[in-house]
PDB file of C-alpha atoms in Angstrom:
ATOM      1  CA  MET A   1      -5.467 -19.121  20.130  1.00 75.00           C
ATOM      2  CA  SER A   2      -6.033 -19.979  16.609  1.00 77.00           C
ATOM      3  CA  ASN A   3      -3.397 -21.913  15.035  1.00 88.00           C
ATOM      4  CA  GLN A   4      -4.983 -21.741  11.500  1.00 96.00           C
ATOM      5  CA  SER A   5      -3.384 -21.358   8.046  1.00 98.00           C
ATOM      6  CA  VAL A   6      -4.543 -18.037   6.049  1.00 98.00           C
ATOM      7  CA  SER A   7      -4.197 -16.682   2.265  1.00 98.00           C
ATOM      8  CA  LEU A   8      -3.706 -13.028   3.368  1.00 98.00           C
ATOM      9  CA  VAL A   9      -5.191 -10.508   0.397  1.00 98.00           C
ATOM     10  CA  LEU A  10      -3.907  -7.280   0.932  1.00 98.00           C
ATOM     11  CA  GLY A  11      -5.745  -4.191  -0.932  1.00 97.00           C
ATOM     12  CA  SER A  12      -4.717  -0.977  -2.494  1.00 96.00           C
ATOM     13  CA  GLY A  13      -4.992   2.447  -0.914  1.00 93.00           C
ATOM     14  CA  GLY A  14      -1.947   4.576  -0.934  1.00 91.00           C
ATOM     15  CA  ALA A  15      -1.088   5.353   2.595  1.00 93.00           C
ATOM     16  CA  ARG A  16      -3.748   3.645   4.019  1.00 95.00           C
ATOM     17  CA  GLY A  17      -2.065   0.199   3.795  1.00 97.00           C
ATOM     18  CA  LEU A  18       0.209   1.063   6.609  1.00 98.00           C
ATOM     19  CA  ALA A  19      -2.583  -0.296   8.421  1.00 98.00           C
ATOM     20  CA  HIS A  20      -1.562  -3.600   6.818  1.00 98.00           C
ATOM     21  CA  ILE A  21       1.186  -3.720   9.304  1.00 98.00           C
ATOM     22  CA  GLY A  22      -0.679  -3.508  12.512  1.00 98.00           C
ATOM     23  CA  ILE A  23      -3.017  -6.275  10.736  1.00 98.00           C
ATOM     24  CA  ILE A  24      -0.656  -8.781  10.332  1.00 98.00           C
ATOM     25  CA  ASN A  25       1.058  -7.705  13.505  1.00 98.00           C
ATOM     26  CA  GLU A  26      -2.088  -8.834  15.392  1.00 98.00           C
ATOM     27  CA  LEU A  27      -3.204 -11.850  13.173  1.00 98.00           C
ATOM     28  CA  GLU A  28       0.402 -13.547  14.508  1.00 98.00           C
ATOM     29  CA  LYS A  29      -0.158 -12.464  17.875  1.00 97.00           C
ATOM     30  CA  ALA A  30      -3.404 -14.499  17.209  1.00 97.00           C
ATOM     31  CA  GLY A  31      -1.677 -17.530  16.003  1.00 97.00           C
ATOM     32  CA  TYR A  32      -2.688 -17.190  12.504  1.00 97.00           C
ATOM     33  CA  ARG A  33      -0.142 -18.571  10.390  1.00 98.00           C
ATOM     34  CA  ILE A  34       0.397 -16.736   7.048  1.00 98.00           C
ATOM     35  CA  GLU A  35       1.302 -18.912   4.674  1.00 98.00           C
ATOM     36  CA  SER A  36       0.130 -17.065   1.415  1.00 98.00           C
ATOM     37  CA  ILE A  37       0.141 -13.132   0.431  1.00 98.00           C
ATOM     38  CA  SER A  38      -1.524 -11.537  -2.374  1.00 98.00           C
ATOM     39  CA  GLY A  39      -0.531  -8.146  -2.652  1.00 98.00           C
ATOM     40  CA  CYS A  40      -1.732  -5.142  -4.786  1.00 97.00           C
ATOM     41  CA  SER A  41      -0.049  -1.589  -4.938  1.00 95.00           C
ATOM     42  CA  ILE A  42       0.907  -0.554  -1.111  1.00 96.00           C
ATOM     43  CA  GLY A  43      -0.790  -4.020  -0.123  1.00 98.00           C
ATOM     44  CA  ALA A  44       2.045  -5.784  -2.650  1.00 98.00           C
ATOM     45  CA  LEU A  45       4.925  -3.684  -0.915  1.00 97.00           C
ATOM     46  CA  ILE A  46       4.066  -4.405   3.039  1.00 98.00           C
ATOM     47  CA  GLY A  47       3.055  -7.799   1.784  1.00 98.00           C
ATOM     48  CA  GLY A  48       6.103  -8.942   0.151  1.00 98.00           C
ATOM     49  CA  VAL A  49       8.488  -7.016   2.961  1.00 98.00           C
ATOM     50  CA  TYR A  50       6.519  -9.391   5.529  1.00 98.00           C
ATOM     51  CA  ALA A  51       7.226 -12.683   2.912  1.00 98.00           C
ATOM     52  CA  ALA A  52      10.905 -11.781   3.267  1.00 98.00           C
ATOM     53  CA  GLY A  53      10.915 -11.478   7.286  1.00 97.00           C
ATOM     54  CA  LYS A  54      11.677  -7.647   7.423  1.00 97.00           C
ATOM     55  CA  LEU A  55       8.204  -6.516   8.744  1.00 98.00           C
ATOM     56  CA  ALA A  56       9.441  -5.283  11.948  1.00 97.00           C
ATOM     57  CA  GLU A  57      12.659  -3.058  10.647  1.00 96.00           C
ATOM     58  CA  PHE A  58      10.251  -1.835   7.727  1.00 96.00           C
ATOM     59  CA  GLU A  59       8.005  -0.465  10.512  1.00 97.00           C
ATOM     60  CA  ALA A  60      10.443   0.631  12.664  1.00 96.00           C
ATOM     61  CA  TRP A  61      11.773   2.679   9.475  1.00 94.00           C
ATOM     62  CA  VAL A  62       7.967   3.900   8.364  1.00 95.00           C
ATOM     63  CA  ARG A  63       7.711   5.298  11.842  1.00 95.00           C
ATOM     64  CA  ALA A  64      10.777   7.354  11.886  1.00 92.00           C
ATOM     65  CA  ILE A  65      10.369   9.204   9.006  1.00 88.00           C
ATOM     66  CA  ASP A  66       8.348  12.528   8.302  1.00 84.00           C
ATOM     67  CA  LYS A  67       7.490  14.290   4.988  1.00 79.00           C
ATOM     68  CA  THR A  68      10.637  15.574   4.352  1.00 80.00           C
ATOM     69  CA  ASP A  69      12.053  12.215   4.749  1.00 81.00           C
ATOM     70  CA  ILE A  70       9.899  11.130   2.308  1.00 77.00           C
ATOM     71  CA  LEU A  71      10.316  14.025  -0.209  1.00 75.00           C
ATOM     72  CA  SER A  72      14.243  12.906  -0.430  1.00 77.00           C
ATOM     73  CA  LEU A  73      12.638   9.473  -1.447  1.00 78.00           C
ATOM     74  CA  LEU A  74      11.296  11.257  -4.528  1.00 72.00           C
ATOM     75  CA  ASP A  75      13.364  11.290  -7.601  1.00 65.00           C
ATOM     76  CA  LEU A  76      11.264  13.964  -9.726  1.00 65.00           C
ATOM     77  CA  THR A  77      11.307  13.456 -13.422  1.00 66.00           C
ATOM     78  CA  TRP A  78       8.300  15.786 -14.335  1.00 59.00           C
ATOM     79  CA  ARG A  79       7.823  13.499 -17.327  1.00 57.00           C
ATOM     80  CA  SER A  80       4.748  13.619 -19.002  1.00 54.00           C
ATOM     81  CA  ASP A  81       4.287   9.713 -17.879  1.00 56.00           C
ATOM     82  CA  GLY A  82       4.592  10.153 -14.206  1.00 59.00           C
ATOM     83  CA  LEU A  83       6.143  13.222 -11.217  1.00 65.00           C
ATOM     84  CA  VAL A  84       8.388  10.159  -9.589  1.00 71.00           C
ATOM     85  CA  LYS A  85      11.080   7.877 -11.217  1.00 72.00           C
ATOM     86  CA  GLY A  86      10.896   5.659  -8.228  1.00 73.00           C
ATOM     87  CA  ASP A  87      14.125   4.226  -8.358  1.00 83.00           C
ATOM     88  CA  LYS A  88      15.208   5.619  -5.131  1.00 85.00           C
ATOM     89  CA  ILE A  89      12.303   4.239  -2.995  1.00 88.00           C
ATOM     90  CA  MET A  90      13.524   1.070  -4.272  1.00 90.00           C
ATOM     91  CA  ASP A  91      16.843   1.432  -3.862  1.00 91.00           C
ATOM     92  CA  THR A  92      15.853   2.439  -0.004  1.00 91.00           C
ATOM     93  CA  LEU A  93      13.806  -0.753   0.632  1.00 93.00           C
ATOM     94  CA  VAL A  94      16.696  -3.042  -1.555  1.00 94.00           C
ATOM     95  CA  GLU A  95      19.023  -1.968   1.216  1.00 94.00           C
ATOM     96  CA  LEU A  96      16.324  -2.496   4.031  1.00 93.00           C
ATOM     97  CA  VAL A  97      14.899  -5.607   3.254  1.00 95.00           C
ATOM     98  CA  GLY A  98      17.468  -7.594   1.090  1.00 95.00           C
ATOM     99  CA  ASP A  99      17.358  -8.559  -3.020  1.00 94.00           C
ATOM    100  CA  TRP A 100      15.199 -11.271  -3.167  1.00 97.00           C
ATOM    101  CA  LYS A 101      13.115 -13.679  -5.689  1.00 98.00           C
ATOM    102  CA  ILE A 102       9.861 -13.981  -5.306  1.00 98.00           C
ATOM    103  CA  GLU A 103      10.272 -18.196  -5.729  1.00 97.00           C
ATOM    104  CA  ASP A 104      12.647 -17.854  -3.098  1.00 98.00           C
ATOM    105  CA  LEU A 105      10.659 -16.351  -0.351  1.00 98.00           C
ATOM    106  CA  PRO A 106       9.580 -18.686   2.444  1.00 96.00           C
ATOM    107  CA  ILE A 107       6.056 -17.274   1.995  1.00 97.00           C
ATOM    108  CA  ARG A 108       3.947 -17.518  -1.519  1.00 97.00           C
ATOM    109  CA  PHE A 109       3.813 -13.954  -2.839  1.00 98.00           C
ATOM    110  CA  THR A 110       1.952 -12.750  -5.743  1.00 98.00           C
ATOM    111  CA  ALA A 111       2.124  -8.945  -6.559  1.00 98.00           C
ATOM    112  CA  ILE A 112      -1.011  -7.848  -8.991  1.00 98.00           C
ATOM    113  CA  ALA A 113      -0.141  -4.927 -11.590  1.00 97.00           C
ATOM    114  CA  ALA A 114      -2.445  -4.487 -14.672  1.00 96.00           C
ATOM    115  CA  ASP A 115      -1.190  -4.065 -18.020  1.00 96.00           C
ATOM    116  CA  ILE A 116      -2.551  -0.820 -19.805  1.00 91.00           C
ATOM    117  CA  ASP A 117      -2.023  -2.008 -23.096  1.00 90.00           C
ATOM    118  CA  GLU A 118      -3.907  -5.345 -22.909  1.00 91.00           C
ATOM    119  CA  GLU A 119      -6.357  -4.113 -20.702  1.00 92.00           C
ATOM    120  CA  ARG A 120      -5.160  -7.014 -18.307  1.00 95.00           C
ATOM    121  CA  GLU A 121      -4.457  -7.931 -15.044  1.00 96.00           C
ATOM    122  CA  VAL A 122      -0.787  -8.834 -14.299  1.00 96.00           C
ATOM    123  CA  TRP A 123      -0.027 -11.709 -11.461  1.00 97.00           C
ATOM    124  CA  MET A 124       4.110 -11.609 -10.432  1.00 97.00           C
ATOM    125  CA  SER A 125       4.642 -14.916  -8.740  1.00 97.00           C
ATOM    126  CA  SER A 126       8.302 -15.262  -9.868  1.00 96.00           C
ATOM    127  CA  GLY A 127      11.150 -12.845 -10.426  1.00 96.00           C
ATOM    128  CA  SER A 128      12.622 -10.117  -8.894  1.00 96.00           C
ATOM    129  CA  LEU A 129      10.443  -9.251  -5.497  1.00 97.00           C
ATOM    130  CA  PHE A 130      11.254  -5.248  -5.880  1.00 95.00           C
ATOM    131  CA  ASP A 131      11.001  -5.217  -9.614  1.00 94.00           C
ATOM    132  CA  ALA A 132       6.983  -6.490  -9.138  1.00 96.00           C
ATOM    133  CA  ILE A 133       6.801  -4.574  -6.286  1.00 96.00           C
ATOM    134  CA  ARG A 134       7.436  -1.033  -8.763  1.00 94.00           C
ATOM    135  CA  ALA A 135       5.200  -2.438 -11.374  1.00 95.00           C
ATOM    136  CA  SER A 136       1.990  -2.870  -8.597  1.00 96.00           C
ATOM    137  CA  ILE A 137       2.706   0.257  -6.799  1.00 93.00           C
ATOM    138  CA  SER A 138       2.651   2.053 -10.140  1.00 91.00           C
ATOM    139  CA  LEU A 139      -0.319   5.129  -9.385  1.00 85.00           C
ATOM    140  CA  PRO A 140      -0.736   6.707 -12.728  1.00 80.00           C
ATOM    141  CA  MET A 141       0.168   9.939 -12.811  1.00 72.00           C
ATOM    142  CA  PHE A 142       2.482   9.611  -9.510  1.00 78.00           C
ATOM    143  CA  PHE A 143       5.136   6.917 -10.738  1.00 83.00           C
ATOM    144  CA  SER A 144       6.169   6.501 -14.124  1.00 85.00           C
ATOM    145  CA  PRO A 145       4.759   3.061 -15.615  1.00 89.00           C
ATOM    146  CA  VAL A 146       7.185   0.302 -15.820  1.00 91.00           C
ATOM    147  CA  PRO A 147       7.933  -1.492 -19.241  1.00 90.00           C
ATOM    148  CA  TYR A 148       7.036  -5.205 -18.940  1.00 87.00           C
ATOM    149  CA  LYS A 149       7.951  -7.190 -22.106  1.00 83.00           C
ATOM    150  CA  ASP A 150       6.137  -4.905 -24.959  1.00 84.00           C
ATOM    151  CA  SER A 151       3.862  -3.666 -22.843  1.00 88.00           C
ATOM    152  CA  LEU A 152       3.790  -0.947 -19.933  1.00 93.00           C
ATOM    153  CA  LEU A 153       2.271  -2.045 -16.062  1.00 95.00           C
ATOM    154  CA  VAL A 154       0.351   0.600 -13.501  1.00 94.00           C
ATOM    155  CA  ASP A 155      -0.876   0.044 -10.432  1.00 93.00           C
ATOM    156  CA  GLY A 156      -2.990  -3.022  -9.970  1.00 94.00           C
ATOM    157  CA  GLY A 157      -5.755  -1.229  -8.177  1.00 92.00           C
ATOM    158  CA  ILE A 158      -7.414   0.092 -11.364  1.00 91.00           C
ATOM    159  CA  LEU A 159      -9.016  -3.611 -12.070  1.00 94.00           C
ATOM    160  CA  ASN A 160      -8.362  -5.427  -8.886  1.00 94.00           C
ATOM    161  CA  PRO A 161      -7.582  -4.063  -5.687  1.00 95.00           C
ATOM    162  CA  VAL A 162      -8.367  -6.228  -3.140  1.00 97.00           C
ATOM    163  CA  PRO A 163      -7.039  -9.184  -5.575  1.00 96.00           C
ATOM    164  CA  ILE A 164      -8.753 -12.486  -4.137  1.00 96.00           C
ATOM    165  CA  ALA A 165      -8.099 -14.924  -7.094  1.00 95.00           C
ATOM    166  CA  PRO A 166      -4.544 -15.521  -6.507  1.00 96.00           C
ATOM    167  CA  CYS A 167      -5.252 -17.429  -3.873  1.00 96.00           C
ATOM    168  CA  PHE A 168      -8.015 -20.141  -4.893  1.00 94.00           C
ATOM    169  CA  SER A 169      -5.443 -22.630  -5.535  1.00 93.00           C
ATOM    170  CA  ASP A 170      -3.976 -22.417  -1.774  1.00 96.00           C
ATOM    171  CA  ARG A 171      -4.778 -25.208   0.708  1.00 95.00           C
ATOM    172  CA  THR A 172      -5.444 -22.870   3.731  1.00 97.00           C
ATOM    173  CA  ASP A 173      -7.178 -23.116   6.109  1.00 97.00           C
ATOM    174  CA  GLN A 174      -8.903 -19.323   5.144  1.00 97.00           C
ATOM    175  CA  ILE A 175      -8.690 -16.473   3.279  1.00 98.00           C
ATOM    176  CA  PHE A 176      -8.627 -13.372   4.607  1.00 98.00           C
ATOM    177  CA  ALA A 177      -9.101 -10.100   2.575  1.00 98.00           C
ATOM    178  CA  VAL A 178      -8.154  -6.190   3.718  1.00 98.00           C
ATOM    179  CA  ASN A 179     -10.411  -3.809   1.738  1.00 97.00           C
ATOM    180  CA  LEU A 180      -8.558  -0.068   2.109  1.00 96.00           C
ATOM    181  CA  GLY A 181     -11.770   1.322   0.864  1.00 92.00           C
ATOM    182  CA  GLY A 182     -14.208   1.023   3.304  1.00 92.00           C
ATOM    183  CA  PRO A 183     -17.196   3.023   4.327  1.00 90.00           C
ATOM    184  CA  VAL A 184     -16.468   6.724   5.353  1.00 89.00           C
ATOM    185  CA  GLU A 185     -16.426   7.226   9.229  1.00 91.00           C
ATOM    186  CA  HIS A 186     -17.628  10.278  10.146  1.00 85.00           C
ATOM    187  CA  GLY A 187     -15.486  11.791  13.040  1.00 78.00           C
ATOM    188  CA  LEU A 188     -12.442   9.531  12.463  1.00 78.00           C
ATOM    189  CA  PHE A 189      -9.400  11.580  12.988  1.00 65.00           C
ATOM    190  CA  ILE A 190      -6.047  10.357  12.370  1.00 71.00           C
ATOM    191  CA  LYS A 191      -3.454  12.588  14.187  1.00 66.00           C
ATOM    192  CA  GLU A 192      -0.639  13.908  12.288  1.00 61.00           C
ATOM    193  CA  GLU A 193       2.970  13.103  13.608  1.00 56.00           C
ATOM    194  CA  SER A 194       5.359  15.861  14.577  1.00 53.00           C
ATOM    195  CA  HIS A 195       9.308  14.691  13.419  1.00 52.00           C
ATOM    196  CA  GLU A 196      11.628  17.543  13.837  1.00 48.00           C
ATOM    197  CA  THR A 197      14.355  15.680  11.734  1.00 44.00           C
ATOM    198  CA  ALA A 198      15.681  18.524   8.758  1.00 42.00           C
ATOM    199  CA  ASP A 199      17.012  22.358   9.276  1.00 45.00           C
ATOM    200  CA  ALA A 200      14.677  25.051   8.914  1.00 43.00           C
ATOM    201  CA  SER A 201      15.866  26.278   5.847  1.00 44.00           C
ATOM    202  CA  PHE A 202      15.704  23.319   4.000  1.00 39.00           C
ATOM    203  CA  LYS A 203      12.150  22.452   5.597  1.00 40.00           C
ATOM    204  CA  GLU A 204      11.481  25.856   4.281  1.00 44.00           C
ATOM    205  CA  ARG A 205      12.711  25.449   0.686  1.00 43.00           C
ATOM    206  CA  VAL A 206      10.221  22.365   0.291  1.00 40.00           C
ATOM    207  CA  HIS A 207       7.167  23.687   2.542  1.00 43.00           C
ATOM    208  CA  SER A 208       5.195  24.778  -0.478  1.00 50.00           C
ATOM    209  CA  PHE A 209       5.770  21.231  -2.562  1.00 47.00           C
ATOM    210  CA  VAL A 210       5.332  19.041   0.457  1.00 45.00           C
ATOM    211  CA  GLU A 211       2.089  20.598   1.287  1.00 49.00           C
ATOM    212  CA  LYS A 212       0.454  20.539  -2.363  1.00 52.00           C
ATOM    213  CA  LEU A 213       1.442  16.355  -2.176  1.00 49.00           C
ATOM    214  CA  TYR A 214       0.363  15.981   0.903  1.00 45.00           C
ATOM    215  CA  LYS A 215      -3.072  18.123   1.266  1.00 50.00           C
ATOM    216  CA  SER A 216      -5.293  16.496   3.536  1.00 45.00           C
ATOM    217  CA  ASP A 217      -9.007  14.706   2.573  1.00 47.00           C
ATOM    218  CA  GLU A 218      -9.906  16.980   6.135  1.00 48.00           C
ATOM    219  CA  ASP A 219      -9.390  20.171   4.297  1.00 49.00           C
ATOM    220  CA  GLU A 220     -12.418  21.764   3.875  1.00 47.00           C
ATOM    221  CA  GLY A 221     -13.037  23.696   0.365  1.00 49.00           C
ATOM    222  CA  ARG A 222      -9.523  24.337  -0.523  1.00 49.00           C
ATOM    223  CA  SER A 223      -8.713  24.171  -4.127  1.00 50.00           C
ATOM    224  CA  LEU A 224      -8.144  20.958  -5.784  1.00 52.00           C
ATOM    225  CA  SER A 225      -4.873  20.442  -8.128  1.00 62.00           C
ATOM    226  CA  MET A 226      -4.726  18.255 -10.826  1.00 64.00           C
ATOM    227  CA  TYR A 227      -3.159  15.239  -8.808  1.00 60.00           C
ATOM    228  CA  ASP A 228      -5.643  15.806  -5.946  1.00 67.00           C
ATOM    229  CA  VAL A 229      -8.762  14.863  -8.756  1.00 73.00           C
ATOM    230  CA  ALA A 230      -6.366  12.377 -10.093  1.00 69.00           C
ATOM    231  CA  HIS A 231      -5.778  10.750  -6.697  1.00 68.00           C
ATOM    232  CA  GLN A 232      -9.318  11.408  -5.057  1.00 75.00           C
ATOM    233  CA  ALA A 233     -10.864   9.589  -8.708  1.00 78.00           C
ATOM    234  CA  PHE A 234      -8.676   6.643  -8.796  1.00 76.00           C
ATOM    235  CA  ASP A 235      -9.564   6.129  -4.837  1.00 79.00           C
ATOM    236  CA  THR A 236     -13.035   6.138  -5.494  1.00 81.00           C
ATOM    237  CA  MET A 237     -12.919   4.271  -8.449  1.00 81.00           C
ATOM    238  CA  GLN A 238     -10.951   1.777  -6.419  1.00 84.00           C
ATOM    239  CA  GLY A 239     -13.326   1.386  -3.636  1.00 83.00           C
ATOM    240  CA  THR A 240     -16.555   0.579  -6.318  1.00 88.00           C
ATOM    241  CA  ILE A 241     -14.151  -2.048  -7.640  1.00 90.00           C
ATOM    242  CA  ALA A 242     -13.489  -3.507  -4.379  1.00 91.00           C
ATOM    243  CA  ARG A 243     -17.017  -3.825  -3.429  1.00 90.00           C
ATOM    244  CA  GLN A 244     -17.627  -5.828  -6.754  1.00 91.00           C
ATOM    245  CA  LYS A 245     -14.808  -7.430  -6.146  1.00 91.00           C
ATOM    246  CA  LEU A 246     -15.486  -8.806  -2.347  1.00 93.00           C
ATOM    247  CA  ALA A 247     -19.168  -9.500  -3.482  1.00 92.00           C
ATOM    248  CA  ALA A 248     -18.338 -12.246  -6.293  1.00 90.00           C
ATOM    249  CA  TYR A 249     -15.375 -13.676  -4.538  1.00 90.00           C
ATOM    250  CA  PRO A 250     -16.279 -13.343  -0.625  1.00 93.00           C
ATOM    251  CA  PRO A 251     -13.315 -14.364   1.051  1.00 96.00           C
ATOM    252  CA  ASP A 252     -13.904 -16.251   4.709  1.00 97.00           C
ATOM    253  CA  GLY A 253     -13.385 -12.788   6.414  1.00 97.00           C
ATOM    254  CA  VAL A 254     -12.921  -8.916   5.641  1.00 98.00           C
ATOM    255  CA  ILE A 255     -11.227  -6.138   7.774  1.00 98.00           C
ATOM    256  CA  GLU A 256     -12.221  -2.797   6.703  1.00 97.00           C
ATOM    257  CA  ILE A 257     -10.443   0.133   6.790  1.00 96.00           C
ATOM    258  CA  PRO A 258     -12.071   3.533   5.904  1.00 94.00           C
ATOM    259  CA  ARG A 259     -10.925   5.416   2.699  1.00 91.00           C
ATOM    260  CA  ASN A 260     -11.237   8.726   4.806  1.00 90.00           C
ATOM    261  CA  ALA A 261      -8.229   7.397   7.268  1.00 93.00           C
ATOM    262  CA  CYS A 262      -5.905   9.850   5.837  1.00 90.00           C
ATOM    263  CA  GLY A 263      -5.070  10.887   2.116  1.00 84.00           C
ATOM    264  CA  ILE A 264      -3.553   8.805  -0.380  1.00 83.00           C
ATOM    265  CA  LEU A 265      -0.062  10.093  -0.208  1.00 81.00           C
ATOM    266  CA  GLU A 266      -0.335  10.517   3.562  1.00 88.00           C
ATOM    267  CA  PHE A 267       2.663   8.417   4.211  1.00 90.00           C
ATOM    268  CA  HIS A 268       3.770  10.348   7.491  1.00 89.00           C
ATOM    269  CA  LYS A 269       1.037   9.277   9.563  1.00 93.00           C
ATOM    270  CA  ALA A 270       2.530   5.568  10.333  1.00 95.00           C
ATOM    271  CA  ASP A 271       1.707   5.678  13.558  1.00 96.00           C
ATOM    272  CA  PRO A 272      -1.846   5.876  14.406  1.00 96.00           C
ATOM    273  CA  LEU A 273      -2.349   4.336  10.886  1.00 97.00           C
ATOM    274  CA  ILE A 274      -0.333   1.180  12.257  1.00 98.00           C
ATOM    275  CA  GLU A 275      -2.681   1.300  15.193  1.00 97.00           C
ATOM    276  CA  LEU A 276      -5.945   1.797  13.181  1.00 97.00           C
ATOM    277  CA  GLY A 277      -5.272  -1.313  11.666  1.00 98.00           C
ATOM    278  CA  ALA A 278      -4.302  -3.384  15.077  1.00 98.00           C
ATOM    279  CA  ALA A 279      -7.461  -2.245  16.544  1.00 97.00           C
ATOM    280  CA  ARG A 280      -9.360  -3.327  13.430  1.00 98.00           C
ATOM    281  CA  ALA A 281      -7.670  -6.626  13.574  1.00 98.00           C
ATOM    282  CA  LYS A 282      -8.230  -6.763  17.167  1.00 98.00           C
ATOM    283  CA  ALA A 283     -11.863  -6.248  16.588  1.00 97.00           C
ATOM    284  CA  PHE A 284     -12.156  -8.860  13.530  1.00 98.00           C
ATOM    285  CA  ILE A 285     -10.335 -11.632  15.337  1.00 97.00           C
ATOM    286  CA  ALA A 286     -12.781 -11.477  18.702  1.00 96.00           C
ATOM    287  CA  SER A 287     -15.523 -11.961  16.179  1.00 94.00           C
ATOM    288  CA  GLN A 288     -13.897 -15.109  14.805  1.00 90.00           C
ATOM    289  CA  ASP A 289     -14.061 -16.926  18.092  1.00 76.00           C
TER     290      ASP A 289
END
């Protein structure tokens, strides 16, 4: 069993980031001590929850929710700068995790966002944890941007989907990175879990809207909506940047999650995605021995 200290870099990639949960769990089981986290987008969310000591509670919650539950958390604005305001999601997470200041967390934590006015990364390592997470997850066209000083912040994945640089000053034994934009694996199948939590009439009212948001990449020949095109383009861009960052600043180890594991918004597939992360982490840990 390892007793090494680790700086963990958690990449962006939408719902695929639920694999981060299984990865963290397996690293802990193997005896690795996670002493620092740098996260972008979903990586910032999962990493922040873990740094606050609430990953088990978050895992139980996310395993229990379904499409309709997720829809109920979306405070739709239909504004020109984004579909969702994001306050309901953040309020739910604060209630679950607590209202932390980053500097008070027991684990060093940095969330990465992007300043679209100055075209630069913003490293957030102090102040409100969930303000930092909200900025880091601001997927363009989906979440509205976050005002910050005299600029607007959006998802850090547009500039750095695998943010390794914030860990360079850490005095840990290893830097491990999780890339959610790994190579496509043909034949990979992530089963959709079935949860019956809402009444049929409500499900009927929201069915068509939910299906538009949660179209699977496995659906062949479908007609792409504006959001489908935008999200797939964003995913492609992130994958390319991630490969460049990993080549330029190689960590001590990389865990790859295939970019076709699920659609960017398919958070209702928590169970199989967490298990996928656990399986990839086990293989990675075995390769370190």
